[in-house]
Coordinates of N, CA and C in Angstrom, one line a residue:
Chain A
E1 N 109.8 172.2 143.0 CA 109.9 173.6 142.3 C 110.4 173.4 140.9
T2 N 109.6 173.8 140.0 CA 110.0 173.7 138.6 C 111.2 174.6 138.3
G3 N 112.0 174.2 137.3 CA 113.1 175.1 136.9 C 112.7 176.3 136.1
V4 N 111.4 176.3 135.7 CA 110.8 177.4 134.9 C 109.7 178.0 135.8
T5 N 109.8 179.3 136.1 CA 108.8 179.9 137.0 C 108.0 180.9 136.2
Q6 N 106.7 180.8 136.3 CA 105.8 181.7 135.6 C 105.0 182.5 136.6
T7 N 104.8 183.8 136.4 CA 104.0 184.6 137.2 C 103.1 185.5 136.4
P8 N 101.9 185.9 136.8 CA 101.2 185.3 137.9 C 100.7 183.9 137.6
R9 N 100.2 183.1 138.5 CA 99.6 181.8 138.3 C 98.2 182.0 137.7
H10 N 97.5 183.0 138.2 CA 96.2 183.3 137.7 C 96.0 184.8 137.4
L11 N 95.3 185.1 136.3 CA 95.1 186.5 136.0 C 93.7 186.6 135.3
V12 N 93.0 187.6 135.9 CA 91.7 188.0 135.3 C 91.8 189.4 134.8
M13 N 91.5 189.6 133.6 CA 91.7 191.0 133.0 C 90.5 191.3 132.1
G14 N 90.2 192.6 132.1 CA 89.2 193.1 131.2 C 89.7 193.3 129.8
M15 N 88.8 193.4 128.9 CA 89.3 193.5 127.5 C 90.0 194.8 127.1
T16 N 89.9 195.8 128.0 CA 90.6 197.0 127.7 C 91.9 197.1 128.5
N17 N 92.2 196.1 129.4 CA 93.4 196.2 130.2 C 94.7 195.9 129.4
K18 N 95.8 196.3 130.1 CA 97.1 195.8 129.6 C 97.8 195.1 130.8
K19 N 98.3 193.9 130.5 CA 99.0 193.1 131.5 C 100.1 192.4 130.9
S20 N 101.0 191.9 131.7 CA 102.1 191.1 131.2 C 102.3 189.8 132.0
L21 N 102.6 188.8 131.3 CA 103.0 187.5 131.9 C 104.5 187.4 131.9
K22 N 105.0 186.8 133.0 CA 106.5 186.7 133.1 C 106.9 185.2 133.2
C23 N 108.0 185.0 132.6 CA 108.6 183.6 132.6 C 110.1 183.8 132.9
E24 N 110.6 182.9 133.8 CA 112.0 183.0 134.2 C 112.6 181.6 134.4
Q25 N 113.8 181.4 133.8 CA 114.4 180.1 134.0 C 115.9 180.4 134.3
H26 N 116.4 179.6 135.2 CA 117.8 179.7 135.5 C 118.5 178.3 135.3
L27 N 118.1 177.7 134.2 CA 118.6 176.4 133.9 C 119.8 176.5 132.9
G28 N 120.1 177.7 132.5 CA 121.2 177.9 131.5 C 120.7 177.6 130.1
H29 N 119.4 177.5 129.9 CA 118.8 177.3 128.5 C 118.9 178.5 127.7
N30 N 118.9 178.3 126.4 CA 119.0 179.4 125.4 C 117.8 179.6 124.6
A31 N 116.9 178.7 124.6 CA 115.7 178.8 123.8 C 114.5 178.8 124.8
M32 N 113.6 179.8 124.5 CA 112.4 179.9 125.3 C 111.2 180.0 124.4
Y33 N 110.0 179.6 124.9 CA 108.8 179.4 124.1 C 107.6 179.9 124.9
W34 N 106.6 180.4 124.1 CA 105.3 180.5 124.7 C 104.3 179.6 123.9
Y35 N 103.5 178.9 124.7 CA 102.5 178.0 124.2 C 101.1 178.5 124.8
K36 N 100.1 178.3 124.0 CA 98.7 178.5 124.5 C 98.0 177.2 124.5
Q37 N 97.3 177.0 125.7 CA 96.6 175.7 125.8 C 95.1 176.1 126.1
S38 N 94.3 175.9 125.1 CA 92.8 176.2 125.3 C 92.1 174.9 125.6
A39 N 90.9 175.0 126.2 CA 90.2 173.8 126.4 C 89.8 173.1 125.1
K40 N 90.0 171.8 125.1 CA 89.6 170.9 124.0 C 90.5 171.2 122.7
K41 N 91.6 171.8 122.9 CA 92.5 172.1 121.7 C 93.9 171.6 122.0
P42 N 94.6 171.3 121.0 CA 96.1 170.9 121.2 C 96.8 172.1 121.7
L43 N 98.0 171.9 122.2 CA 98.9 173.0 122.6 C 99.3 173.7 121.3
E44 N 99.2 175.0 121.4 CA 99.6 175.9 120.2 C 100.8 176.6 120.5
L45 N 101.8 176.4 119.6 CA 103.1 177.2 119.7 C 102.8 178.6 119.3
M46 N 103.2 179.6 120.1 CA 102.9 181.0 119.8 C 104.2 181.7 119.3
F47 N 105.2 181.6 120.2 CA 106.5 182.3 119.9 C 107.7 181.4 120.3
V48 N 108.8 181.6 119.6 CA 110.0 181.0 119.9 C 111.1 182.0 120.0
Y49 N 111.9 182.0 121.0 CA 113.1 182.8 121.1 C 114.3 182.0 121.2
N50 N 115.4 182.3 120.5 CA 116.6 181.5 120.5 C 117.7 182.5 120.7
F51 N 118.5 182.4 121.8 CA 119.5 183.4 122.1 C 118.9 184.8 122.0
K52 N 117.8 185.0 122.6 CA 117.1 186.3 122.7 C 116.5 186.8 121.4
E53 N 116.7 186.1 120.3 CA 116.2 186.5 119.0 C 114.9 185.7 118.7
Q54 N 113.9 186.5 118.3 CA 112.6 185.8 118.0 C 112.8 185.0 116.7
T55 N 112.5 183.7 116.7 CA 112.7 182.9 115.5 C 111.4 182.3 115.0
E56 N 110.3 182.5 115.7 CA 109.0 182.0 115.3 C 107.9 182.9 115.8
N57 N 107.1 183.3 115.0 CA 105.8 183.9 115.4 C 104.7 183.2 114.6
N58 N 104.0 182.4 115.3 CA 103.1 181.4 114.7 C 101.7 182.1 114.4
S59 N 101.8 183.2 113.6 CA 100.6 183.9 113.2 C 99.7 184.3 114.4
V60 N 100.4 184.8 115.4 CA 99.8 185.2 116.6 C 99.3 186.7 116.4
P61 N 98.0 187.0 116.9 CA 97.5 188.4 116.7 C 98.4 189.4 117.5
S62 N 98.4 190.6 117.0 CA 99.3 191.6 117.5 C 99.0 192.0 118.9
R63 N 97.8 191.6 119.4 CA 97.5 192.0 120.8 C 98.3 191.2 121.8
F64 N 99.1 190.2 121.3 CA 100.1 189.5 122.1 C 101.4 189.9 121.6
S65 N 102.2 190.5 122.5 CA 103.5 191.0 122.2 C 104.6 190.4 123.1
P66 N 105.5 189.6 122.5 CA 106.5 189.0 123.4 C 107.7 189.9 123.5
E67 N 108.4 189.6 124.6 CA 109.7 190.3 124.8 C 110.7 189.4 125.5
C68 N 111.9 189.3 125.0 CA 112.9 188.5 125.6 C 114.2 189.3 125.8
P69 N 114.3 189.9 127.0 CA 115.4 190.8 127.3 C 116.8 190.1 127.4
N70 N 116.7 188.8 127.9 CA 117.9 188.0 128.0 C 117.5 186.5 127.9
S71 N 118.4 185.6 127.9 CA 118.1 184.2 127.8 C 117.3 183.6 128.9
S72 N 117.3 184.3 130.1 CA 116.6 183.8 131.3 C 115.2 184.3 131.4
H73 N 114.8 185.3 130.7 CA 113.5 186.0 131.0 C 112.7 186.1 129.7
L74 N 111.5 185.8 129.8 CA 110.6 186.0 128.7 C 109.3 186.6 129.2
F75 N 108.8 187.5 128.4 CA 107.5 188.2 128.8 C 106.5 188.0 127.7
L76 N 105.2 188.1 128.0 CA 104.2 188.1 127.1 C 103.3 189.3 127.5
H77 N 103.3 190.4 126.7 CA 102.5 191.6 127.0 C 101.2 191.4 126.3
L78 N 100.1 191.7 127.1 CA 98.8 191.5 126.6 C 98.0 192.9 126.6
H79 N 97.3 193.1 125.5 CA 96.5 194.3 125.5 C 95.3 194.1 124.6
T80 N 94.2 194.7 125.0 CA 92.9 194.6 124.3 C 92.6 193.2 123.8
L81 N 92.6 192.3 124.8 CA 92.4 190.8 124.5 C 90.9 190.6 124.3
Q82 N 90.6 189.4 123.8 CA 89.2 189.0 123.6 C 88.9 187.8 124.5
P83 N 87.6 187.6 124.8 CA 87.3 186.5 125.7 C 87.8 185.1 125.2
E84 N 88.0 185.0 123.9 CA 88.5 183.7 123.3 C 90.0 183.5 123.6
D85 N 90.6 184.5 124.1 CA 92.0 184.4 124.5 C 92.2 183.8 125.9
S86 N 91.1 183.6 126.6 CA 91.2 182.9 127.9 C 91.7 181.5 127.7
A87 N 92.8 181.2 128.4 CA 93.5 179.9 128.2 C 94.6 179.8 129.3
L88 N 95.2 178.7 129.2 CA 96.5 178.5 130.1 C 97.6 178.8 129.2
Y89 N 98.5 179.8 129.6 CA 99.6 180.1 128.8 C 100.9 179.5 129.5
L90 N 101.5 178.7 128.7 CA 102.7 178.0 129.2 C 104.0 178.5 128.6
C91 N 104.9 178.6 129.5 CA 106.3 179.0 129.0 C 107.2 177.7 129.1
A92 N 108.1 177.6 128.2 CA 109.0 176.4 128.2 C 110.4 176.9 127.8
S93 N 111.4 176.1 128.2 CA 112.7 176.4 127.7 C 113.4 175.1 127.3
S94 N 114.4 175.2 126.5 CA 115.2 174.1 126.2 C 116.7 174.5 126.0
P95 N 117.6 173.5 126.1 CA 119.0 173.9 126.3 C 119.6 174.6 125.1
L96 N 119.5 174.0 123.9 CA 120.2 174.6 122.8 C 119.3 174.4 121.6
Q97 N 119.5 175.2 120.6 CA 118.7 175.1 119.4 C 119.1 173.8 118.6
G98 N 118.1 173.1 118.1 CA 118.4 172.0 117.2 C 118.8 170.7 117.9
T99 N 118.9 170.7 119.3 CA 119.3 169.5 119.9 C 118.2 168.5 120.3
N100 N 117.0 169.1 120.3 CA 115.8 168.2 120.6 C 115.9 167.5 121.9
Y101 N 116.3 168.2 122.9 CA 116.4 167.5 124.2 C 115.0 167.4 124.9
G102 N 114.1 168.2 124.4 CA 112.8 168.3 125.1 C 112.8 169.5 126.0
Y103 N 111.6 169.9 126.4 CA 111.3 171.1 127.1 C 111.2 171.0 128.6
T104 N 111.5 172.0 129.3 CA 111.1 172.2 130.7 C 110.1 173.2 130.7
F105 N 108.9 172.9 131.2 CA 107.8 173.8 131.3 C 107.6 174.4 132.6
G106 N 107.0 175.6 132.6 CA 106.5 176.2 133.8 C 105.1 175.7 134.1
S107 N 104.6 176.2 135.2 CA 103.2 175.8 135.6 C 102.1 176.5 134.9
G108 N 102.5 177.5 134.2 CA 101.5 178.2 133.4 C 100.8 179.4 134.1
T109 N 100.2 180.3 133.3 CA 99.4 181.3 133.8 C 98.0 181.1 133.3
R110 N 97.0 180.9 134.2 CA 95.6 180.7 133.8 C 95.0 182.1 133.6
L111 N 94.8 182.4 132.3 CA 94.2 183.8 132.0 C 92.8 183.7 131.7
T112 N 92.0 184.6 132.3 CA 90.6 184.7 132.0 C 90.3 186.2 131.6
V113 N 89.8 186.3 130.4 CA 89.5 187.6 129.9 C 88.0 187.9 130.0
V114 N 87.6 188.9 130.7 CA 86.2 189.2 130.9 C 85.7 190.4 130.2
Chain B
A1 N 104.2 167.3 106.2 CA 103.9 168.0 107.4 C 103.9 167.0 108.6
Q2 N 104.3 167.5 109.7 CA 104.3 166.6 110.9 C 103.0 166.7 111.6
K3 N 102.6 165.6 112.2 CA 101.3 165.5 112.9 C 101.4 164.4 113.9
V4 N 100.7 164.6 115.0 CA 100.7 163.6 116.1 C 99.2 163.4 116.5
T5 N 98.9 162.1 116.5 CA 97.5 161.7 116.8 C 97.4 160.9 118.0
Q6 N 96.6 161.3 118.9 CA 96.3 160.5 120.1 C 94.8 160.2 120.1
A7 N 94.4 159.0 119.6 CA 93.0 158.8 119.4 C 92.2 158.7 120.6
Q8 N 92.8 158.3 121.7 CA 92.1 158.2 123.0 C 92.0 159.5 123.7
T9 N 90.8 160.1 123.7 CA 90.6 161.4 124.4 C 90.6 161.2 125.9
E10 N 89.9 160.3 126.4 CA 89.8 160.0 127.8 C 89.8 158.5 128.1
I11 N 90.5 158.2 129.2 CA 90.6 156.8 129.6 C 90.4 156.7 131.1
S12 N 89.6 155.8 131.6 CA 89.4 155.6 133.0 C 89.8 154.2 133.3
V13 N 90.6 154.0 134.3 CA 90.9 152.6 134.8 C 90.8 152.6 136.3
V14 N 90.7 151.4 136.8 CA 90.7 151.2 138.2 C 92.2 151.0 138.7
E15 N 92.5 151.5 139.8 CA 93.8 151.4 140.4 C 94.4 150.0 140.3
K16 N 95.6 149.9 139.9 CA 96.4 148.6 139.8 C 96.2 148.0 138.4
E17 N 95.3 148.5 137.6 CA 95.2 148.0 136.2 C 96.3 148.6 135.4
D18 N 96.7 147.8 134.3 CA 97.6 148.4 133.4 C 96.8 149.2 132.3
V19 N 97.5 150.2 131.8 CA 96.8 151.0 130.7 C 97.9 151.4 129.7
T20 N 97.4 151.4 128.4 CA 98.3 151.8 127.3 C 97.7 153.0 126.6
L21 N 98.5 154.0 126.5 CA 98.1 155.3 125.8 C 98.8 155.2 124.4
D22 N 97.9 155.4 123.4 CA 98.4 155.3 122.0 C 98.9 156.6 121.4
C23 N 99.9 156.5 120.6 CA 100.4 157.7 119.9 C 100.8 157.3 118.5
V24 N 100.3 158.0 117.5 CA 100.7 157.7 116.1 C 101.1 159.0 115.5
Y25 N 102.2 159.0 114.8 CA 102.8 160.2 114.3 C 103.0 160.2 112.8
E26 N 103.2 161.3 112.2 CA 103.5 161.5 110.7 C 104.6 162.4 110.6
T27 N 105.6 162.0 109.8 CA 106.7 162.9 109.4 C 107.3 162.4 108.2
R28 N 107.9 163.4 107.4 CA 108.7 163.0 106.2 C 110.2 162.9 106.5
D29 N 110.6 163.3 107.7 CA 112.0 163.3 108.0 C 112.4 161.8 108.4
T30 N 113.6 161.5 108.1 CA 114.2 160.2 108.6 C 114.7 160.4 110.0
T31 N 115.1 161.6 110.4 CA 115.6 161.8 111.7 C 114.6 162.7 112.4
Y32 N 114.1 162.2 113.5 CA 113.1 162.9 114.3 C 113.1 162.4 115.8
Y33 N 112.4 163.1 116.6 CA 112.4 162.8 118.0 C 111.0 162.7 118.5
L34 N 110.8 161.8 119.4 CA 109.5 161.6 120.0 C 109.5 161.8 121.5
F35 N 108.5 162.3 122.0 CA 108.5 162.7 123.5 C 107.1 162.3 124.1
W36 N 107.1 162.0 125.4 CA 105.9 162.0 126.1 C 106.0 163.0 127.3
Y37 N 104.9 163.7 127.5 CA 104.9 164.6 128.7 C 103.6 164.3 129.5
K38 N 103.7 164.6 130.8 CA 102.6 164.4 131.7 C 102.1 165.8 132.2
Q39 N 100.8 166.0 132.2 CA 100.3 167.3 132.7 C 99.4 167.0 133.9
P40 N 99.8 167.0 135.1 CA 98.9 166.8 136.2 C 98.0 168.0 136.4
P41 N 97.1 167.9 137.3 CA 96.1 169.1 137.5 C 96.8 170.4 137.8
S42 N 98.0 170.4 138.4 CA 98.7 171.6 138.7 C 99.1 172.4 137.5
G43 N 99.1 171.8 136.3 CA 99.3 172.6 135.1 C 100.6 172.4 134.3
E44 N 101.7 172.2 135.0 CA 103.0 172.2 134.2 C 103.1 170.9 133.5
L45 N 103.7 170.9 132.4 CA 104.0 169.6 131.6 C 105.3 169.1 132.1
V46 N 105.3 167.8 132.4 CA 106.5 167.2 133.0 C 107.0 166.3 131.9
F47 N 108.3 166.4 131.5 CA 109.0 165.6 130.5 C 109.1 164.2 131.1
L48 N 108.7 163.2 130.3 CA 108.9 161.8 130.7 C 110.0 161.1 129.9
I49 N 109.9 161.2 128.6 CA 110.9 160.5 127.8 C 111.1 161.2 126.5
R50 N 112.3 161.0 125.9 CA 112.7 161.4 124.6 C 113.3 160.2 123.9
R51 N 112.9 160.0 122.6 CA 113.4 158.9 121.8 C 113.7 159.4 120.4
N52 N 114.9 159.1 119.9 CA 115.2 159.5 118.5 C 114.8 158.3 117.6
S53 N 114.7 158.7 116.3 CA 114.1 157.8 115.3 C 115.0 156.6 115.0
F54 N 116.3 156.7 115.4 CA 117.2 155.6 115.2 C 117.3 154.5 116.3
D55 N 116.6 154.8 117.4 CA 116.6 154.0 118.5 C 115.3 153.3 118.7
E56 N 115.1 152.1 118.3 CA 113.8 151.5 118.3 C 113.7 150.5 119.5
Q57 N 114.7 150.6 120.4 CA 114.6 149.7 121.6 C 113.5 150.2 122.5
N58 N 112.7 149.3 123.0 CA 111.7 149.7 124.0 C 112.4 150.1 125.3
E59 N 111.7 150.9 126.0 CA 112.3 151.4 127.3 C 111.4 151.2 128.4
I60 N 112.0 150.9 129.6 CA 111.2 150.7 130.8 C 111.8 151.6 131.9
S61 N 110.9 152.3 132.6 CA 111.4 153.1 133.7 C 110.4 152.9 134.8
G62 N 110.7 152.0 135.7 CA 109.7 151.7 136.8 C 108.5 151.1 136.3
R63 N 107.3 151.8 136.5 CA 106.0 151.3 136.1 C 105.7 151.7 134.7
Y64 N 106.6 152.6 134.1 CA 106.4 153.1 132.8 C 107.2 152.4 131.7
S65 N 106.6 152.1 130.6 CA 107.3 151.6 129.5 C 106.8 152.2 128.2
W66 N 107.7 152.2 127.2 CA 107.4 152.8 125.9 C 107.7 151.8 124.8
N67 N 106.8 151.7 123.8 CA 107.0 150.8 122.7 C 107.0 151.6 121.4
F68 N 108.2 151.7 120.8 CA 108.4 152.5 119.6 C 108.4 151.6 118.4
Q69 N 107.5 151.8 117.5 CA 107.5 150.9 116.3 C 107.5 151.8 115.0
K70 N 108.6 151.9 114.4 CA 108.7 152.7 113.2 C 107.8 152.2 112.1
S71 N 107.6 150.9 112.0 CA 106.8 150.3 110.9 C 105.4 150.8 110.9
T72 N 104.9 151.1 112.1 CA 103.5 151.5 112.2 C 103.4 153.0 112.7
S73 N 104.6 153.7 112.7 CA 104.7 155.1 113.2 C 104.0 155.3 114.5
S74 N 104.3 154.4 115.4 CA 103.6 154.5 116.7 C 104.6 154.6 117.9
F75 N 104.3 155.2 118.9 CA 105.1 155.4 120.1 C 104.2 155.3 121.3
N76 N 103.8 154.1 121.7 CA 102.8 153.9 122.7 C 103.4 153.9 124.1
F77 N 102.6 154.2 125.1 CA 103.1 154.4 126.5 C 102.2 153.5 127.4
T78 N 102.8 152.7 128.1 CA 102.1 151.8 129.0 C 102.5 152.1 130.5
I79 N 101.4 152.2 131.3 CA 101.6 152.3 132.8 C 101.2 151.0 133.4
T80 N 102.0 150.4 134.1 CA 101.7 149.1 134.7 C 101.3 149.4 136.2
A81 N 100.3 148.6 136.6 CA 99.8 148.8 138.0 C 99.5 150.3 138.3
S82 N 98.6 150.8 137.6 CA 98.3 152.3 137.7 C 98.0 152.7 139.1
Q83 N 98.3 153.9 139.4 CA 98.0 154.5 140.7 C 97.3 155.8 140.5
V84 N 96.6 156.3 141.6 CA 95.8 157.5 141.5 C 96.7 158.7 141.1
V85 N 97.9 158.7 141.5 CA 98.8 159.8 141.1 C 99.2 159.8 139.6
D86 N 98.8 158.8 138.9 CA 99.0 158.8 137.5 C 97.9 159.5 136.8
S87 N 96.9 159.9 137.5 CA 95.8 160.7 136.8 C 96.3 162.0 136.3
A88 N 96.2 162.2 135.0 CA 96.8 163.4 134.4 C 96.4 163.4 132.9
V89 N 96.8 164.4 132.2 CA 96.7 164.4 130.8 C 98.1 164.1 130.2
Y90 N 98.2 163.2 129.3 CA 99.4 162.8 128.7 C 99.5 163.2 127.3
F91 N 100.6 163.8 126.9 CA 100.8 164.3 125.6 C 102.0 163.6 124.9
C92 N 101.8 163.2 123.7 CA 102.8 162.7 122.9 C 103.2 163.8 122.0
A93 N 104.5 163.9 121.6 CA 105.0 165.0 120.8 C 106.1 164.6 119.9
L94 N 106.3 165.4 118.8 CA 107.2 165.0 117.7 C 108.0 166.3 117.4
S95 N 109.3 166.1 117.2 CA 110.2 167.2 116.7 C 111.0 166.7 115.6
E96 N 111.1 167.4 114.5 CA 111.9 167.0 113.3 C 113.2 167.6 113.4
E97 N 114.2 166.9 112.8 CA 115.6 167.3 112.9 C 115.9 168.6 112.1
E98 N 115.1 168.8 111.1 CA 115.4 169.9 110.1 C 115.1 171.3 110.7
T99 N 114.4 171.4 111.7 CA 114.2 172.7 112.3 C 115.4 173.2 113.0
S100 N 115.7 174.5 112.9 CA 116.9 175.0 113.5 C 116.8 175.2 115.0
Y101 N 115.7 174.9 115.5 CA 115.5 175.1 117.0 C 114.6 173.9 117.4
D102 N 114.3 173.8 118.6 CA 113.5 172.7 119.1 C 112.0 173.1 118.9
K103 N 111.5 172.8 117.8 CA 110.1 173.1 117.6 C 109.3 171.7 117.7
V104 N 108.5 171.6 118.8 CA 107.9 170.4 119.1 C 106.4 170.5 118.8
I105 N 105.8 169.6 118.1 CA 104.4 169.5 117.8 C 103.8 168.5 118.8
F106 N 102.8 168.9 119.5 CA 102.1 168.1 120.5 C 100.8 167.5 119.9
G107 N 100.6 166.3 120.3 CA 99.3 165.7 120.1 C 98.2 166.3 121.0
P108 N 97.0 165.9 120.8 CA 95.9 166.5 121.5 C 95.8 166.1 123.0
G109 N 96.5 165.1 123.3 CA 96.5 164.6 124.7 C 95.4 163.5 125.0
T110 N 95.8 162.7 126.0 CA 94.8 161.7 126.5 C 94.7 161.9 128.0
S111 N 93.5 162.1 128.4 CA 93.2 162.4 129.8 C 93.0 161.0 130.5
L112 N 93.9 160.7 131.5 CA 93.8 159.4 132.2 C 93.3 159.7 133.6
S113 N 92.2 158.9 133.9 CA 91.7 159.0 135.3 C 91.9 157.6 135.9
V114 N 92.6 157.5 137.0 CA 92.8 156.3 137.8 C 91.9 156.3 139.0
I115 N 91.0 155.4 139.0 CA 90.0 155.4 140.1 C 90.4 154.5 141.2
P116 N 90.4 155.0 142.5 CA 90.8 154.2 143.6 C 89.9 153.0 143.9

């Protein structure tokens, strides 16, 4: 069982739907991340939260809206997505800012936009 | 700017063969960190190793070994006596000290298939 839990594991949504991805960690980490993994592309960093504050938005379209209510939970709210947004969305956490210990990843949410 | 290159897109080996996965990085920092992650078919990336730029000693962990060479900006990963369970996508990654948080840049990954 990974220390980072993502739900749902799979999601199919229409372009007009609104859905949310959830990420939860109880590792005591203070930094959390959203990554997008598309077929044939490198992992793309989307958002970074450090102590609940967003510190990075990597030019992500506004149809993706993150939320970090506390250091243990991270959400990615989705609305009016496009088919090209279909991908594996990975959440990760790390202990402290600037320590470069490496990430603990969740198993991801496989998103299909139809 | 930082960059990670994994020139091998896909590798197939027969079980029990040794295999080396290449990783070349670019950075202007003198202090940086290198990582390897494994992504099995289940999806999650599993942390394998972290190495800082001041530690050039090679490391061995069971069947896994890592060769860090600053002179060639490479951090290669060797699996000895490969097993079917080693089949996965392997990512090399780089993090620079100057970021105020752990911002890791990943290479494109190498897909390893170990054939029984």
